[in-house]
Short mmCIF file of C-alpha atoms in Angstrom, two decimals:
data_model
loop_
_atom_site.label_atom_id
_atom_site.label_comp_id
_atom_site.label_asym_id
_atom_site.label_seq_id
_atom_site.Cartn_x
_atom_site.Cartn_y
_atom_site.Cartn_z
CA MET F 1 -261.99 66.78 45.78
CA VAL F 2 -260.85 64.21 43.20
CA HIS F 3 -257.84 66.41 42.42
CA VAL F 4 -256.81 66.43 46.09
CA MET F 5 -257.21 62.66 46.34
CA GLU F 6 -255.17 62.14 43.15
CA GLU F 7 -252.36 64.25 44.62
CA HIS F 8 -252.30 62.04 47.72
CA ILE F 9 -253.03 58.70 46.07
CA GLU F 10 -249.96 56.94 47.48
CA ALA F 11 -250.84 57.92 51.04
CA LEU F 12 -254.35 56.54 50.42
CA ARG F 13 -253.17 53.16 49.06
CA PRO F 14 -253.79 51.29 52.35
CA LEU F 15 -257.52 51.98 51.83
CA GLU F 16 -257.59 49.76 48.73
CA LYS F 17 -258.19 46.67 50.88
CA ASP F 18 -261.54 48.23 51.89
CA ILE F 19 -262.60 50.14 48.79
CA GLY F 20 -260.84 48.44 45.87
CA PRO F 21 -258.57 50.14 43.30
CA LEU F 22 -258.27 53.82 44.22
CA GLU F 23 -258.19 55.16 40.67
CA GLU F 24 -261.61 53.58 40.02
CA ALA F 25 -263.04 54.50 43.42
CA ILE F 26 -262.26 58.22 43.24
CA LYS F 27 -263.60 58.84 39.72
CA GLY F 28 -267.17 59.41 40.89
CA ILE F 29 -266.41 61.49 43.96
CA LYS F 30 -267.87 64.99 43.63
CA SER F 31 -268.91 65.77 47.20
CA LEU F 32 -268.15 64.96 50.82
CA THR F 33 -271.12 62.56 50.86
CA ASP F 34 -269.71 60.79 47.78
CA TYR F 35 -266.38 60.47 49.59
CA ASP F 36 -268.07 59.13 52.71
CA ASN F 37 -270.04 56.59 50.65
CA CYS F 38 -266.92 55.47 48.81
CA VAL F 39 -264.27 55.61 51.53
CA THR F 40 -265.51 56.30 55.06
CA ALA F 41 -268.50 53.93 55.11
CA ARG F 42 -266.55 51.05 53.55
CA THR F 43 -263.46 51.58 55.68
CA PHE F 44 -265.39 51.57 58.95
CA GLY F 45 -268.01 48.92 58.12
CA PHE F 46 -271.07 51.09 57.48
CA GLY F 47 -273.46 50.38 54.62
CA THR F 48 -273.68 53.98 53.41
CA ALA F 49 -272.65 57.48 54.38
CA GLN F 50 -276.15 58.07 55.83
CA ASP F 51 -275.82 54.90 57.92
CA CYS F 52 -272.44 56.17 59.18
CA TYR F 53 -273.84 59.62 59.99
CA ARG F 54 -276.84 58.19 61.85
CA LYS F 55 -274.85 55.68 63.93
CA THR F 56 -272.03 58.06 64.86
CA SER F 57 -274.14 61.12 65.60
CA SER F 58 -273.72 62.80 68.96
CA ALA F 59 -277.52 62.91 69.15
CA MET F 60 -277.36 59.26 70.25
CA VAL F 61 -275.66 60.20 73.55
CA LEU F 62 -276.81 63.76 74.28
CA SER F 63 -279.31 62.53 76.86
CA GLU F 64 -276.45 60.91 78.83
CA ILE F 65 -274.33 64.06 79.24
CA VAL F 66 -274.06 64.97 82.94
CA THR F 67 -271.28 67.58 82.77
CA PRO F 68 -272.24 71.04 81.48
CA THR F 69 -271.34 71.06 77.79
CA LEU F 70 -271.37 73.85 75.23
CA PHE F 71 -271.90 72.92 71.57
CA VAL F 72 -271.17 75.55 68.95
CA ASN F 73 -272.21 75.28 65.31
CA SER F 74 -272.59 77.67 62.42
CA MET F 75 -275.80 77.69 60.44
CA ASP F 76 -273.77 77.89 57.21
CA ASP F 77 -271.35 75.06 58.09
CA PRO F 78 -270.84 73.12 54.84
CA VAL F 79 -269.82 69.94 56.71
CA VAL F 80 -272.27 69.84 59.64
CA LYS F 81 -275.46 71.23 58.11
CA HIS F 82 -277.89 73.08 60.39
CA THR F 83 -280.58 70.60 59.33
CA VAL F 84 -278.84 67.79 61.28
CA ILE F 85 -278.33 69.68 64.54
CA PRO F 86 -280.23 67.74 67.23
CA TYR F 87 -282.15 70.75 68.61
CA ASP F 88 -284.73 68.76 70.58
CA GLU F 89 -282.10 66.55 72.23
CA CYS F 90 -280.13 69.65 73.24
CA LYS F 91 -283.23 71.30 74.70
CA ASP F 92 -284.16 68.16 76.64
CA ASN F 93 -280.86 68.00 78.57
CA PRO F 94 -280.27 70.81 81.10
CA ASN F 95 -276.50 70.08 80.95
CA VAL F 96 -276.32 70.90 77.25
CA MET F 97 -276.19 74.38 75.76
CA LEU F 98 -276.28 74.84 72.00
CA ALA F 99 -274.98 78.07 70.49
CA THR F 100 -275.34 78.75 66.79
CA SER F 101 -274.01 81.55 64.64
CA ALA F 102 -275.39 82.70 61.31
CA CYS F 103 -272.13 82.59 59.39
CA SER F 104 -268.85 81.07 60.51
CA GLY F 105 -268.41 78.23 58.05
CA HIS F 106 -266.82 75.04 59.35
CA LEU F 107 -264.82 75.75 62.53
CA GLY F 108 -264.32 79.38 61.46
CA PHE F 109 -265.75 81.59 64.19
CA PHE F 110 -263.82 84.60 62.89
CA LYS F 111 -264.77 88.24 63.41
CA GLY F 112 -264.95 89.53 59.87
CA TRP F 113 -261.93 89.06 57.62
CA ASN F 114 -259.26 89.19 60.32
CA LEU F 115 -257.89 86.28 62.35
CA ASN F 116 -259.61 87.24 65.62
CA GLN F 117 -262.06 84.59 66.69
CA TRP F 118 -265.28 85.44 68.53
CA LEU F 119 -265.67 81.95 70.04
CA SER F 120 -263.52 82.57 73.12
CA GLU F 121 -265.85 85.19 74.63
CA PRO F 122 -269.07 83.14 74.82
CA THR F 123 -267.06 80.05 75.81
CA LEU F 124 -265.50 81.88 78.76
CA ASP F 125 -268.91 83.31 79.72
CA PHE F 126 -270.28 79.76 79.76
CA ILE F 127 -267.41 78.48 81.91
CA PHE F 128 -267.56 81.33 84.42
CA CYS F 129 -271.25 80.63 85.04
CA LEU F 130 -270.47 77.13 86.31
CA GLU F 131 -270.08 77.54 90.05
CA ASP F 132 -269.81 73.82 90.84
CA TYR F 133 -266.95 73.16 88.43
CA TYR F 134 -263.35 74.16 87.97
CA LEU F 135 -261.37 74.24 84.78
CA SER F 136 -258.52 71.85 84.12
CA LEU F 137 -256.12 72.57 81.25
CA ILE F 138 -254.46 69.93 79.12
CA HIS F 139 -251.85 71.29 76.71
CA ILE F 140 -251.25 69.28 73.55
CA SER F 141 -248.39 69.76 71.10
CA GLU F 142 -248.02 67.92 67.81
CA PRO F 143 -244.46 68.43 66.58
CA THR F 144 -244.78 65.52 64.14
CA ARG F 145 -247.08 67.45 61.82
CA PRO F 146 -245.69 69.45 58.85
CA LEU F 147 -246.63 72.65 60.67
CA TYR F 148 -246.05 72.61 64.42
CA ILE F 149 -249.45 72.57 66.09
CA SER F 150 -250.03 73.47 69.69
CA TYR F 151 -253.44 73.79 71.25
CA ALA F 152 -255.19 73.55 74.58
CA VAL F 153 -258.03 71.32 75.67
CA PHE F 154 -260.04 72.41 78.68
CA CYS F 155 -261.89 69.92 80.84
CA LEU F 156 -264.51 70.72 83.44
CA LYS F 157 -264.08 68.90 86.74
CA LYS F 158 -266.75 68.76 89.44
CA LYS F 159 -265.73 70.57 92.62
CA LYS F 160 -265.64 68.44 95.74
CA LYS F 161 -268.24 69.36 98.32
CA LYS F 162 -266.84 70.75 101.58
CA LYS F 163 -267.96 68.86 104.66
#
C-alpha cells in the first residue's frame, strides 16, 4: 500500500493540510485500517478509523429503509468483513434483504475464473418479486476517467395505485 501511495504522492499532496507531510504519514501504513487512521479519519474529521466506521455505517439507517433493498456481501470480502455485517438490523426490517456468498472477494461476484458475474440472476429475481414497484434505469457514463466507464444504476419506484 505504501508503494502505491508513493507512486501517487503528488496527487495526494492536497491531503497534507489534514495529515501533515505525506512522506512521514505514509511510512507506517501497512493495512487499510492504518490508511484510514492516517488519512481518512483525519481528512473527514473523525478521531480514528473505528470512529469513522461506526459513524458512517449503513447500520445506523437500516431501520429507516422503506423501499425494498437488496444488500449483497461476500463472507471473504477483505474490505467489508463479515463480522461487521449488521445481521440483526437487516432481519428487523422487512424491506431489507441481505444476501451473502461464501467467496466473491470485494465486489467480485464472478462465476469461477471467467468474467461472468453471478450477481445479476439473484438481483433480477429480487426485482421481479416486487409487484408494487417498477424499475427505472439511469445510465451513467464517465468519459473523463483513464478508461471509459459506463454503467447503469437501477432505481425502484413505487407504482401509483389505480383509483
